[in-house]
JSON list of C-alpha atoms in Angstrom, two decimals:
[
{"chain": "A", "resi": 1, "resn": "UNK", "atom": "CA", "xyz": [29.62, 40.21, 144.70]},
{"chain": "A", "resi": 2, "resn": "UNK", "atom": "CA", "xyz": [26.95, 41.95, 142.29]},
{"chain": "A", "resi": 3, "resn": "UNK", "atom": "CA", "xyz": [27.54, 39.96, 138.79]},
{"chain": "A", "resi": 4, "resn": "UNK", "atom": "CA", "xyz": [26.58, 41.83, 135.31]},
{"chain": "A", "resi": 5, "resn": "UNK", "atom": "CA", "xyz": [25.70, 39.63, 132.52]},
{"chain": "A", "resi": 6, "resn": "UNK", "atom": "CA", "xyz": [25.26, 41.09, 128.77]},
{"chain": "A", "resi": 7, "resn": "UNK", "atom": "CA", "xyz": [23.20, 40.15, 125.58]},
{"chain": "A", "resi": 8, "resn": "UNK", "atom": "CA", "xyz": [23.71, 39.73, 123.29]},
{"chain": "A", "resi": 9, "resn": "UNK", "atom": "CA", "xyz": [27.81, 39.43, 123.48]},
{"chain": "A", "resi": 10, "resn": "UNK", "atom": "CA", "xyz": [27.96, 40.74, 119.67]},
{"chain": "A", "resi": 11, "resn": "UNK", "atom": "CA", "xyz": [25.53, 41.87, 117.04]},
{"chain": "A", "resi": 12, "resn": "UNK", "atom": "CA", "xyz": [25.89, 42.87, 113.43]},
{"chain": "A", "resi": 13, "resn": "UNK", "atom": "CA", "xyz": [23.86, 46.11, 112.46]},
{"chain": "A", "resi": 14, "resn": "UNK", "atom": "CA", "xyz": [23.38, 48.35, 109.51]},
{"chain": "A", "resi": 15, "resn": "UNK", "atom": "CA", "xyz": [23.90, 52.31, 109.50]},
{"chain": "A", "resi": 16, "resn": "UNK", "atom": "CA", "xyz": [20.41, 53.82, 110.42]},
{"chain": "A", "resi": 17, "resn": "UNK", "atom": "CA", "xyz": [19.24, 50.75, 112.84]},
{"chain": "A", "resi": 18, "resn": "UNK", "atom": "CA", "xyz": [17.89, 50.80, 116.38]},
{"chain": "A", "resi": 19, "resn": "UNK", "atom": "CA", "xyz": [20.17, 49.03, 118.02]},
{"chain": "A", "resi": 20, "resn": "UNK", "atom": "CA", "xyz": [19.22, 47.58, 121.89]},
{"chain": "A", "resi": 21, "resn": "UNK", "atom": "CA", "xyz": [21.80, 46.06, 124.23]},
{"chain": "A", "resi": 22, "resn": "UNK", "atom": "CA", "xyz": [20.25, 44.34, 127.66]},
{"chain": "A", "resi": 23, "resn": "UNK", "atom": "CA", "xyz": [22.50, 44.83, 130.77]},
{"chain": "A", "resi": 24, "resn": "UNK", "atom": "CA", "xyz": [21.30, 42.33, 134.08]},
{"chain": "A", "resi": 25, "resn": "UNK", "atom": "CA", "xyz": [22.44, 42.53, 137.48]},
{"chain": "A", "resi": 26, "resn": "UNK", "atom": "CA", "xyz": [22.48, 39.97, 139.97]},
{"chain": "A", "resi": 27, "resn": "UNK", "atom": "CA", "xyz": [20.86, 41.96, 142.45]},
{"chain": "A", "resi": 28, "resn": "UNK", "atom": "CA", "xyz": [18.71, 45.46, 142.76]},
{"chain": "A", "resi": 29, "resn": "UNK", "atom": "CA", "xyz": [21.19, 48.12, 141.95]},
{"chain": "A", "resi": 30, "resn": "UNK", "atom": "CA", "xyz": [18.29, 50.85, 141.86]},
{"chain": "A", "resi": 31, "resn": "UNK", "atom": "CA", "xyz": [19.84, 52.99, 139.04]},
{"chain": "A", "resi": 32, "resn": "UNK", "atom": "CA", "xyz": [23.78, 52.73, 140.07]},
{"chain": "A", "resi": 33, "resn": "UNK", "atom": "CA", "xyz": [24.37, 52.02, 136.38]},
{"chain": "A", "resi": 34, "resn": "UNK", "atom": "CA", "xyz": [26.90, 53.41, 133.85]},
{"chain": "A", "resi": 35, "resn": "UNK", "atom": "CA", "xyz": [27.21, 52.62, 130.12]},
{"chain": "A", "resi": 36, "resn": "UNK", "atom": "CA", "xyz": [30.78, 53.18, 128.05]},
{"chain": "A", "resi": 37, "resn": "UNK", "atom": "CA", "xyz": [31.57, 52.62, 124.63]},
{"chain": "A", "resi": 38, "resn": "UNK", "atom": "CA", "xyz": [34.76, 51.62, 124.14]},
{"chain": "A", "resi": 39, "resn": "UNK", "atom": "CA", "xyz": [36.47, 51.47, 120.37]},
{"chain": "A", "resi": 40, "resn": "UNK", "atom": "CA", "xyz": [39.26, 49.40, 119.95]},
{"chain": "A", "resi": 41, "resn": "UNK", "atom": "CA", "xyz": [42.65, 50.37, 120.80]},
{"chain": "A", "resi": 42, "resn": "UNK", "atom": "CA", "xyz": [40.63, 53.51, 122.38]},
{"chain": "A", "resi": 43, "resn": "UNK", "atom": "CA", "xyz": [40.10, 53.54, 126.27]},
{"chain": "A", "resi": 44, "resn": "UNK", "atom": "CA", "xyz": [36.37, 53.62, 127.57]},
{"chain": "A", "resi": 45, "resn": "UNK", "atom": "CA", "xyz": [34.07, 56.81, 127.29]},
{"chain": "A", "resi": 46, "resn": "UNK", "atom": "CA", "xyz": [30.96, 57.19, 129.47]},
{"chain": "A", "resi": 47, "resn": "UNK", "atom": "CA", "xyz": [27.85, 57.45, 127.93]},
{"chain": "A", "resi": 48, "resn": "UNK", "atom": "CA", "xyz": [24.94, 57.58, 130.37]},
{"chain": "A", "resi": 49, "resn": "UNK", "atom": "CA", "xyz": [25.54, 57.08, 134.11]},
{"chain": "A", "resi": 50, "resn": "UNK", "atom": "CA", "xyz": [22.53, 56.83, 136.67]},
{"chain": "A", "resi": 51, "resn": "UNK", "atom": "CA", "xyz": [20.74, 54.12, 133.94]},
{"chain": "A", "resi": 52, "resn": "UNK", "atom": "CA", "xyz": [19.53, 57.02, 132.20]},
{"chain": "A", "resi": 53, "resn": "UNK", "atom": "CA", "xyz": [21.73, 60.34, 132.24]},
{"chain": "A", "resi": 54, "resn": "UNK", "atom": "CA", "xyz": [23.13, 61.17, 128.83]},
{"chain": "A", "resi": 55, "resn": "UNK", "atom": "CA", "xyz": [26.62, 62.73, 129.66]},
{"chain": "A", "resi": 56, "resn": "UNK", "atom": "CA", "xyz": [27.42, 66.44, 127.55]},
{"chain": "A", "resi": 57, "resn": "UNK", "atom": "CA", "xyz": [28.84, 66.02, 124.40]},
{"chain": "A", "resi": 58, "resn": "UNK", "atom": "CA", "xyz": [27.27, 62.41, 123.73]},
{"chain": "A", "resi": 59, "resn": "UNK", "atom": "CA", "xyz": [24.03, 62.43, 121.23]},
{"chain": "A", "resi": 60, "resn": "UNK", "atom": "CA", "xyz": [21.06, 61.95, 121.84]},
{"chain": "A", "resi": 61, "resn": "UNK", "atom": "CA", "xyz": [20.34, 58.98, 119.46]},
{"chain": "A", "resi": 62, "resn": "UNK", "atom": "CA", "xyz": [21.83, 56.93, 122.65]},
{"chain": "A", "resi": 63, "resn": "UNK", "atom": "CA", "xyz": [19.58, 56.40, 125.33]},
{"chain": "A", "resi": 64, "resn": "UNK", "atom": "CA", "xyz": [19.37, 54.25, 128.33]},
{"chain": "A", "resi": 65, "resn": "UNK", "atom": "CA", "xyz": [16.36, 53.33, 130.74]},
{"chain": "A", "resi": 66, "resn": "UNK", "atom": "CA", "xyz": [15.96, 50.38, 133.61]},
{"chain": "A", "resi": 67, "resn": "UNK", "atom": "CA", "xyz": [15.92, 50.54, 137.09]},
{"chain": "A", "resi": 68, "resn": "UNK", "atom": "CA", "xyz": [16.52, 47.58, 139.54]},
{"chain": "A", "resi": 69, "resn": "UNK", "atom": "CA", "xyz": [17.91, 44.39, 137.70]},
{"chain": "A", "resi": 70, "resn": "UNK", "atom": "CA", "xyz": [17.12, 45.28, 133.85]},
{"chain": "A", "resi": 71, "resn": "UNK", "atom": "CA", "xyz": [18.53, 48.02, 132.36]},
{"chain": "A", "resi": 72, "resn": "UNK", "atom": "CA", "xyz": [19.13, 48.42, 128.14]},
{"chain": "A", "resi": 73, "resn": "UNK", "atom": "CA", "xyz": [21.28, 50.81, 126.09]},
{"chain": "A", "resi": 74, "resn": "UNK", "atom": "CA", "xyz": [19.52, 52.09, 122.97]},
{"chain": "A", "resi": 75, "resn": "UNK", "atom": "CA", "xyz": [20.78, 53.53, 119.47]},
{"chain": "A", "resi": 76, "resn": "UNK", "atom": "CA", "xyz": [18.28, 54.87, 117.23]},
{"chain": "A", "resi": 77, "resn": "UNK", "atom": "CA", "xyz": [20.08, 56.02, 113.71]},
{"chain": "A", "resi": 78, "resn": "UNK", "atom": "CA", "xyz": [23.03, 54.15, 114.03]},
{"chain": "A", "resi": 79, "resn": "UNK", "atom": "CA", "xyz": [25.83, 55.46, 112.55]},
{"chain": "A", "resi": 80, "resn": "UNK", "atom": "CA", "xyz": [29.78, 54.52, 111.40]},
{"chain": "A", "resi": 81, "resn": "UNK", "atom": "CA", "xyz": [31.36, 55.54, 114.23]},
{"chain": "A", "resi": 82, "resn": "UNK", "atom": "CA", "xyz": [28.98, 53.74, 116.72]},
{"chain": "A", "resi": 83, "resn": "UNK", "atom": "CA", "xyz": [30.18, 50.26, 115.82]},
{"chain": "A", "resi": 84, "resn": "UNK", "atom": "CA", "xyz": [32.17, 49.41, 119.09]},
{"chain": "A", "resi": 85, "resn": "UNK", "atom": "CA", "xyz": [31.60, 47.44, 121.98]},
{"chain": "A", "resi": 86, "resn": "UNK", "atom": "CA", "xyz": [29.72, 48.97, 124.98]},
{"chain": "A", "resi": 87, "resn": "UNK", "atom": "CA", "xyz": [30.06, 47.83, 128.71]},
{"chain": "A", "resi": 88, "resn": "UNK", "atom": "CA", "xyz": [27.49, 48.07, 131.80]},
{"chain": "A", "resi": 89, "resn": "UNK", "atom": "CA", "xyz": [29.01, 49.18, 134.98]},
{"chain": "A", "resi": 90, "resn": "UNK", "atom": "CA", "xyz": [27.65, 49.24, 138.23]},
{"chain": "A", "resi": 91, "resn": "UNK", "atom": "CA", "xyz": [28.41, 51.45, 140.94]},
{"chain": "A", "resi": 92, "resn": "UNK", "atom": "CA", "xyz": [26.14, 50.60, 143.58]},
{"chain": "A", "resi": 93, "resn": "UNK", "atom": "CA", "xyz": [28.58, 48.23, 145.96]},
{"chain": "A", "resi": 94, "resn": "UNK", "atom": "CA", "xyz": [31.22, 51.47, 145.13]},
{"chain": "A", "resi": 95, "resn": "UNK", "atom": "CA", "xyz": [33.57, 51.79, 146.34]},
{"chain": "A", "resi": 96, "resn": "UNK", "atom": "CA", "xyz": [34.06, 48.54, 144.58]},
{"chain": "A", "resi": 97, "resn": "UNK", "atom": "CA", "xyz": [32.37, 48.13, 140.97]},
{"chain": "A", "resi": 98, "resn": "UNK", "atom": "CA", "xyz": [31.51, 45.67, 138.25]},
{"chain": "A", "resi": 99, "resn": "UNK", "atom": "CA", "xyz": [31.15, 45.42, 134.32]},
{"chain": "A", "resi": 100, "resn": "UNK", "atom": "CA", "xyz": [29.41, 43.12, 131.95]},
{"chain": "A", "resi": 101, "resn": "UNK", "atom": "CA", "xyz": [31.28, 41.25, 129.58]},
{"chain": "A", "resi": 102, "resn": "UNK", "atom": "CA", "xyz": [30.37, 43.57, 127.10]},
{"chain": "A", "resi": 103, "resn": "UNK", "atom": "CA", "xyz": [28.59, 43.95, 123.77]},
{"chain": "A", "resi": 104, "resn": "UNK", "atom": "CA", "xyz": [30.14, 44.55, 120.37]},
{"chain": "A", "resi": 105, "resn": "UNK", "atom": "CA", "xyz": [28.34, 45.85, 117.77]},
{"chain": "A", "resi": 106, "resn": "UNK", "atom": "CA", "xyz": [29.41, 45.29, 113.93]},
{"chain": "A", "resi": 107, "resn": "UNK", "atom": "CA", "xyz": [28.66, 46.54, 110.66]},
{"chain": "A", "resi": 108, "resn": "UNK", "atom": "CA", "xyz": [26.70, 44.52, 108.93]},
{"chain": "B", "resi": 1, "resn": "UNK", "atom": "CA", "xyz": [41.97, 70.13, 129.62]},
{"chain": "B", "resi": 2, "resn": "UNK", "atom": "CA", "xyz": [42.14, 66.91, 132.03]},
{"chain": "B", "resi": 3, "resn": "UNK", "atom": "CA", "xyz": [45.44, 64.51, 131.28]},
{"chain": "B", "resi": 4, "resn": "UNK", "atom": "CA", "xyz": [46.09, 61.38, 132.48]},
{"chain": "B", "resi": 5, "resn": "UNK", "atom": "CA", "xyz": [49.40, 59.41, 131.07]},
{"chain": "B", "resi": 6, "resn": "UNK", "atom": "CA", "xyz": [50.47, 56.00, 132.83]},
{"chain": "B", "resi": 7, "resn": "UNK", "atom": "CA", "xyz": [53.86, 54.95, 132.66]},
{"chain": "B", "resi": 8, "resn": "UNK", "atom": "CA", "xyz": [55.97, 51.70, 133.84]},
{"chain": "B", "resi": 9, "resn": "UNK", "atom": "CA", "xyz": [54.02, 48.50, 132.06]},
{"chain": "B", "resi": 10, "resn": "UNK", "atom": "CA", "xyz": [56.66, 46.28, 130.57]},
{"chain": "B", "resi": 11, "resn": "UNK", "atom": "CA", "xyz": [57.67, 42.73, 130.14]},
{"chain": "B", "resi": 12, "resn": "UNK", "atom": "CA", "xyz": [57.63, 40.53, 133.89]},
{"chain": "B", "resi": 13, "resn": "UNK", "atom": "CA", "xyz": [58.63, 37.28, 134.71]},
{"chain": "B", "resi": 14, "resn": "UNK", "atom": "CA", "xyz": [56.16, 35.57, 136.98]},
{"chain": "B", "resi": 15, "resn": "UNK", "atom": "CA", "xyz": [56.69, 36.13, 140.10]},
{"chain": "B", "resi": 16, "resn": "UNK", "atom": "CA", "xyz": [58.21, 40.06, 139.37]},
{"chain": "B", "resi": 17, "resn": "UNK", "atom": "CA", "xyz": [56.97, 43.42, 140.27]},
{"chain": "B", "resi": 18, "resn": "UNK", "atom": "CA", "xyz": [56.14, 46.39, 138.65]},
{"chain": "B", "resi": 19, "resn": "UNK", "atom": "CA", "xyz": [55.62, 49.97, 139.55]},
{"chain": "B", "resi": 20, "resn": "UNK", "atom": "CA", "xyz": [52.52, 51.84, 137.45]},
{"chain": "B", "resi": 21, "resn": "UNK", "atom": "CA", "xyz": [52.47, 55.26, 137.88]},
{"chain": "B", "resi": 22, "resn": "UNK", "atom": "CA", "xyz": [50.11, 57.72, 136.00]},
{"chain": "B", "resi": 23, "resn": "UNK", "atom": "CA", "xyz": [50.08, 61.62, 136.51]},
{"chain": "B", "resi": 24, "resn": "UNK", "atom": "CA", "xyz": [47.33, 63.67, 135.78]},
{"chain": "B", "resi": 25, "resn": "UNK", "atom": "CA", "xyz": [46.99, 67.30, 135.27]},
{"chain": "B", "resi": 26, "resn": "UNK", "atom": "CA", "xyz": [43.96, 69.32, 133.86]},
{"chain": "B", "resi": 27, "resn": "UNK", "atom": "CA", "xyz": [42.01, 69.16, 137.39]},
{"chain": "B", "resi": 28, "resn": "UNK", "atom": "CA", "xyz": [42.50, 69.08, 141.15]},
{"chain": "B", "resi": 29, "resn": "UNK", "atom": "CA", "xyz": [44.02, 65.62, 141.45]},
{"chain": "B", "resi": 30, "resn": "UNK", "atom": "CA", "xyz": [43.48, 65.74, 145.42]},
{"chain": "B", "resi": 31, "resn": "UNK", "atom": "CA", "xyz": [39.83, 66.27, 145.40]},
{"chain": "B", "resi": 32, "resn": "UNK", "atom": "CA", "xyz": [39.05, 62.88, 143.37]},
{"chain": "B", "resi": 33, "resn": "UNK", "atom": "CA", "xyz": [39.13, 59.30, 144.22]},
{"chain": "B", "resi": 34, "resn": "UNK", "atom": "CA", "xyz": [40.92, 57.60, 141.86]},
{"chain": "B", "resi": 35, "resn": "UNK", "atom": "CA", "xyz": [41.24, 53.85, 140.12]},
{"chain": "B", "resi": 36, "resn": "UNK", "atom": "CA", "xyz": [43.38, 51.46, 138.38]},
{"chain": "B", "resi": 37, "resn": "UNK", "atom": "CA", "xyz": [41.41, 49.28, 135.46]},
{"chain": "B", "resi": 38, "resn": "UNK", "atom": "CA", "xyz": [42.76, 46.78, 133.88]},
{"chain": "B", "resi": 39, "resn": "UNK", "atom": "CA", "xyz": [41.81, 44.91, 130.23]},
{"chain": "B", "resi": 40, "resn": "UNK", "atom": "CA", "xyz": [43.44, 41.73, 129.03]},
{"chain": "B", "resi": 41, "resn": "UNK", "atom": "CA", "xyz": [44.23, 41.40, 125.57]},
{"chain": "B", "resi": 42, "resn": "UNK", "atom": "CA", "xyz": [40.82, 40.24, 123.69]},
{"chain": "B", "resi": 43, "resn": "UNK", "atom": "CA", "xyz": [39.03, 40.89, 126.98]},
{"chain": "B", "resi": 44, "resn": "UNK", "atom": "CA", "xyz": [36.72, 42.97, 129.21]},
{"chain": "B", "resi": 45, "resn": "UNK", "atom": "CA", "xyz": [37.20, 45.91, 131.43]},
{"chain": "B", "resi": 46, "resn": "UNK", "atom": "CA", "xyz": [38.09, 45.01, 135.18]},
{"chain": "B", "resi": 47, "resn": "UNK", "atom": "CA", "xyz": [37.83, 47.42, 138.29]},
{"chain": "B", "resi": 48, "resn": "UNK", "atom": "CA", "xyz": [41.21, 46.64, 140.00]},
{"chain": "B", "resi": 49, "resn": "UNK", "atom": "CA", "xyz": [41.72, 49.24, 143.02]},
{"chain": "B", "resi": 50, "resn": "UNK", "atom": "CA", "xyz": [40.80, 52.69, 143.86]},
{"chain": "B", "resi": 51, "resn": "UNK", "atom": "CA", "xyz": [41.53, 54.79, 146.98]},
{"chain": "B", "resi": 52, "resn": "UNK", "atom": "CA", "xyz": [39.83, 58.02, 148.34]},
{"chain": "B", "resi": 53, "resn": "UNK", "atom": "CA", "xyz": [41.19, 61.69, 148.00]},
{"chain": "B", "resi": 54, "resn": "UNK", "atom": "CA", "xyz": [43.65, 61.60, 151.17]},
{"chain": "B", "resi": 55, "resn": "UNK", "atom": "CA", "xyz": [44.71, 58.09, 150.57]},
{"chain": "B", "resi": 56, "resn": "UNK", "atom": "CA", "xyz": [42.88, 57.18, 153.65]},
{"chain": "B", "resi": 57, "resn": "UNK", "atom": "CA", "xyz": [40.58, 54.15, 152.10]},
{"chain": "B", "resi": 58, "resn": "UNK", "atom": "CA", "xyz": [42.01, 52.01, 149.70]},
{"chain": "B", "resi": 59, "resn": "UNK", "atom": "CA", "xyz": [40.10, 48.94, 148.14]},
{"chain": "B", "resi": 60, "resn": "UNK", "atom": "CA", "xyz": [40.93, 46.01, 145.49]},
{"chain": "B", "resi": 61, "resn": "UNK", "atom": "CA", "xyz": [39.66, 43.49, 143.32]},
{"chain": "B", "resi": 62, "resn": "UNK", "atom": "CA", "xyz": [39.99, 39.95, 145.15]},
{"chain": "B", "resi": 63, "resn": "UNK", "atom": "CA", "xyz": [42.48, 38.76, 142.51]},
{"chain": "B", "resi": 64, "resn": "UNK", "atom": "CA", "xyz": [44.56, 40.97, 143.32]},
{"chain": "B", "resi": 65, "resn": "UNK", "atom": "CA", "xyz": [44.35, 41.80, 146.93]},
{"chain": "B", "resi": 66, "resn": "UNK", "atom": "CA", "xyz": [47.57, 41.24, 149.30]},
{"chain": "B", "resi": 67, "resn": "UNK", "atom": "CA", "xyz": [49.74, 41.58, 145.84]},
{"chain": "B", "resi": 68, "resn": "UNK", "atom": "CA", "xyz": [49.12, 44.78, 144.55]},
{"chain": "B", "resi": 69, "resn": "UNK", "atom": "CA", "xyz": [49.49, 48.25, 146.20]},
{"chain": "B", "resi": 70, "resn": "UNK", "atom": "CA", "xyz": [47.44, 51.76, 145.50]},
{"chain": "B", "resi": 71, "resn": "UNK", "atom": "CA", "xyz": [49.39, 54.84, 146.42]},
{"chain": "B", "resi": 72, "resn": "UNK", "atom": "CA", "xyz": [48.97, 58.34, 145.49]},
{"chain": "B", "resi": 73, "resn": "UNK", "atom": "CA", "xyz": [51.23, 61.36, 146.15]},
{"chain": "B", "resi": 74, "resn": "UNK", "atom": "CA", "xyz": [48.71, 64.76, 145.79]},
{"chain": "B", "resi": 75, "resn": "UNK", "atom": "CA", "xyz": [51.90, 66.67, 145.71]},
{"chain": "B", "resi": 76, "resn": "UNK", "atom": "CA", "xyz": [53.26, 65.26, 142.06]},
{"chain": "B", "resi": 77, "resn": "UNK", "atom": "CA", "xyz": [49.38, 64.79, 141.18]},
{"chain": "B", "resi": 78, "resn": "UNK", "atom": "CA", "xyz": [50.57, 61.14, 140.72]},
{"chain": "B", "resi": 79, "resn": "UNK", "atom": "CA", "xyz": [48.85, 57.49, 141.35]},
{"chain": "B", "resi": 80, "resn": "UNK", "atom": "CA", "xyz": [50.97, 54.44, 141.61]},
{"chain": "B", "resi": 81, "resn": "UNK", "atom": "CA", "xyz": [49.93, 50.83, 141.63]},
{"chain": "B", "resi": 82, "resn": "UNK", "atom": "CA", "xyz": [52.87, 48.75, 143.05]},
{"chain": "B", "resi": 83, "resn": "UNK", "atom": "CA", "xyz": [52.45, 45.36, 141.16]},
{"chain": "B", "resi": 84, "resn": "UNK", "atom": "CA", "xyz": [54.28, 42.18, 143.11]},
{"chain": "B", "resi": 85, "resn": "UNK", "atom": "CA", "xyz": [54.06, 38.51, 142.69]},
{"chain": "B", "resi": 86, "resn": "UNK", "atom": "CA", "xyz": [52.45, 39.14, 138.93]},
{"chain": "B", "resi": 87, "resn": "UNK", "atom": "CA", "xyz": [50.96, 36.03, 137.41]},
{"chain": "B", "resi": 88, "resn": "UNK", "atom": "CA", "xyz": [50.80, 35.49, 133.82]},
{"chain": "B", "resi": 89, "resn": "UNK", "atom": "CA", "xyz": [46.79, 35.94, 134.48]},
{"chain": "B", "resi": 90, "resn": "UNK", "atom": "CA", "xyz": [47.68, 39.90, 135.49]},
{"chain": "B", "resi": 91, "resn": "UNK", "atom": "CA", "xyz": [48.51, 40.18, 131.85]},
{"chain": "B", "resi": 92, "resn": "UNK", "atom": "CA", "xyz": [46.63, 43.18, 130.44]},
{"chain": "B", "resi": 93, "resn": "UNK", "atom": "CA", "xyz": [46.53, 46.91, 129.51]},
{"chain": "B", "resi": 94, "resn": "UNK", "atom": "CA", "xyz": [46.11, 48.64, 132.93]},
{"chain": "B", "resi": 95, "resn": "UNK", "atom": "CA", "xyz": [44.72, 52.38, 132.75]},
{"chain": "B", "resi": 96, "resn": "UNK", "atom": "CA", "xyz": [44.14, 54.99, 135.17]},
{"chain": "B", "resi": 97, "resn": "UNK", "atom": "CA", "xyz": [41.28, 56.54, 135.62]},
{"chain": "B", "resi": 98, "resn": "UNK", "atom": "CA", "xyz": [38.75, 59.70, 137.60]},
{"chain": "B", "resi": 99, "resn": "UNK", "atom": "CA", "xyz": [36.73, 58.81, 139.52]},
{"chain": "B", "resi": 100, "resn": "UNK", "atom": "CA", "xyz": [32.94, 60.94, 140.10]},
{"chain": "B", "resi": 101, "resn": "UNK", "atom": "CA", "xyz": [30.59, 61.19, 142.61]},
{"chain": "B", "resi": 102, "resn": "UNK", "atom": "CA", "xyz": [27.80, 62.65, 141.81]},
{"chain": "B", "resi": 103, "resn": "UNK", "atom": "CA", "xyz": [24.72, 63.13, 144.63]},
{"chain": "B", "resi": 104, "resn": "UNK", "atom": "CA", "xyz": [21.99, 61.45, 142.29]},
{"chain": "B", "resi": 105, "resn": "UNK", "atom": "CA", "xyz": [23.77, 59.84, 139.27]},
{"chain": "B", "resi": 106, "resn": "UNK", "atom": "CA", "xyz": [26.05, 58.04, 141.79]},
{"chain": "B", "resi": 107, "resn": "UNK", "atom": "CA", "xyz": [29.82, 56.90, 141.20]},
{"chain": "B", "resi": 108, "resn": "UNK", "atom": "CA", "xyz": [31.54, 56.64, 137.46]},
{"chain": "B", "resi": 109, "resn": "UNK", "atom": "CA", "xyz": [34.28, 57.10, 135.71]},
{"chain": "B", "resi": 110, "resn": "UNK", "atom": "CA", "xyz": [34.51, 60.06, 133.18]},
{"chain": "B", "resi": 111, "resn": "UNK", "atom": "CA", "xyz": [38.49, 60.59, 132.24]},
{"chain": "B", "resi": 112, "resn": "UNK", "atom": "CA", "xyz": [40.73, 57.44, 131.54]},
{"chain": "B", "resi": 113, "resn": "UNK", "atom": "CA", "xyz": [44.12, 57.30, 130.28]},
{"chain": "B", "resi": 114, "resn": "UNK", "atom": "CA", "xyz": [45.43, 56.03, 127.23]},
{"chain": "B", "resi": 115, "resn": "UNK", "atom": "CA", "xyz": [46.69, 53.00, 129.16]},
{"chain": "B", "resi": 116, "resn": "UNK", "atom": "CA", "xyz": [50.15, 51.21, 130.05]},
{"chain": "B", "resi": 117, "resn": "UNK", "atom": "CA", "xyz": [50.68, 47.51, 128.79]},
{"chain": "B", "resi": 118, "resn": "UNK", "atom": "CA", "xyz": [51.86, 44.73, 131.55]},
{"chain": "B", "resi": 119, "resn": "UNK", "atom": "CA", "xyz": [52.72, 41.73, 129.67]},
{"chain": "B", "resi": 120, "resn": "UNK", "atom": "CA", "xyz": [53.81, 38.64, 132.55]},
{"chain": "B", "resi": 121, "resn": "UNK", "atom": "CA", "xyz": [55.70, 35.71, 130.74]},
{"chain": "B", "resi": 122, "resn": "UNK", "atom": "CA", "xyz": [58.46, 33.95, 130.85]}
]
């Protein structure tokens, strides 16, 4: 089974940071790699699939990059409705997939 | 707009069963795969089953496997997950959700439902 490890598990920013969140596979997953944000007592939305894709409708201060093992989730200008806690997903043993534990972000 | 609303979480003794079902509307239910999740109070999200368009291929989370059930009736553009033997560890919000497949981006999941809760205690 492909294992996803996070880091950091929680971090406390300030509106207008750069944020960075480091998702790790266990193995080469290419770019088979989603990123959700998930706010609480809201179910996930998909942010970027394919390490890098911003999906419609999600801004552009989010941006993700990696390929192989190493892949990071990016937030330039981060703002009040950002702070939540973002998975990594990976898709490349589908049709069975993975997260990480997850990241939360707080205000600081 | 694309709907989906699960229904059927409750309170289980161990050892019970439950019956999930979530319908969907919005989209052409029979031309997606689609997937059960599940998130335990305080936790992470977990991939629990999925099963293809025609209900042909149907795969599950070890933990689960040989207890739980994916079903899917295209007709009533309904999923089911038939829940037996449910340990207190099975304790969790459970949502439905689409699954895409996209030539380059590969597989992910871009509607979810709002969730139904399964609580397993005694």
């Amino acid at each position: 089974d492909i294992q996803m490890t996070q880091s950091p598990s929680s971090l406390s920013a300030s509106v207008g940071d750069r944020v960075t969140i480091t998702c790790r596979a266990s193995q080469n997953i290419i770019n088979y790699l989603n990123w959700y944000q998930q706010k609480p007592g809201k179910t996930p939305k998909l942010l970027i699939s394919a390490a890098s894709s911003l999906q419609n409708g999600v801004p552009s201060r989010f941006s993700g990059s990696g390929s192989g093992t190493d892949f990071t989730l990016s937030i330039s200008g981060l703002q009040p409705e950002d702070f939540a806690t973002y998975y990594c997903q990976q898709s490349y043993s589908s049709p069975r997939f993975t997260f990480g534990p997850g990241t939360r972000v707080d205000i600081k | 707009e694309v709907q989906l609303v699960e229904s059927g979480g409750g309170l289980v003794q161990p050892g019970g069963s439950l019956r999930l079902s979530c319908a969907a509307s919005g989209f052409s239910f029979s031309s997606y795969w689609m997937t059960w999740f599940r998130q335990a109070p305080g936790k992470g999200l977990e991939w629990v089953a999925n099963i293809k368009q025609d209900g042909s291929e149907k795969y599950y989370v070890d933990s689960v496997e040989g207890r739980f059930t994916i079903s899917r009736d295209n007709a009533k553009n309904s999923l089911f997950l038939q829940m037996n033997s449910l340990k207190a560890d099975d304790t969790a919000m459970y949502y439905c959700a689409r699954e895409v497949n996209d030539f380059w981006s590969g597989r992910m999941f871009d509607y979810w439902g709002q969730g139904t809760l399964v609580t397993v205690s005694s």
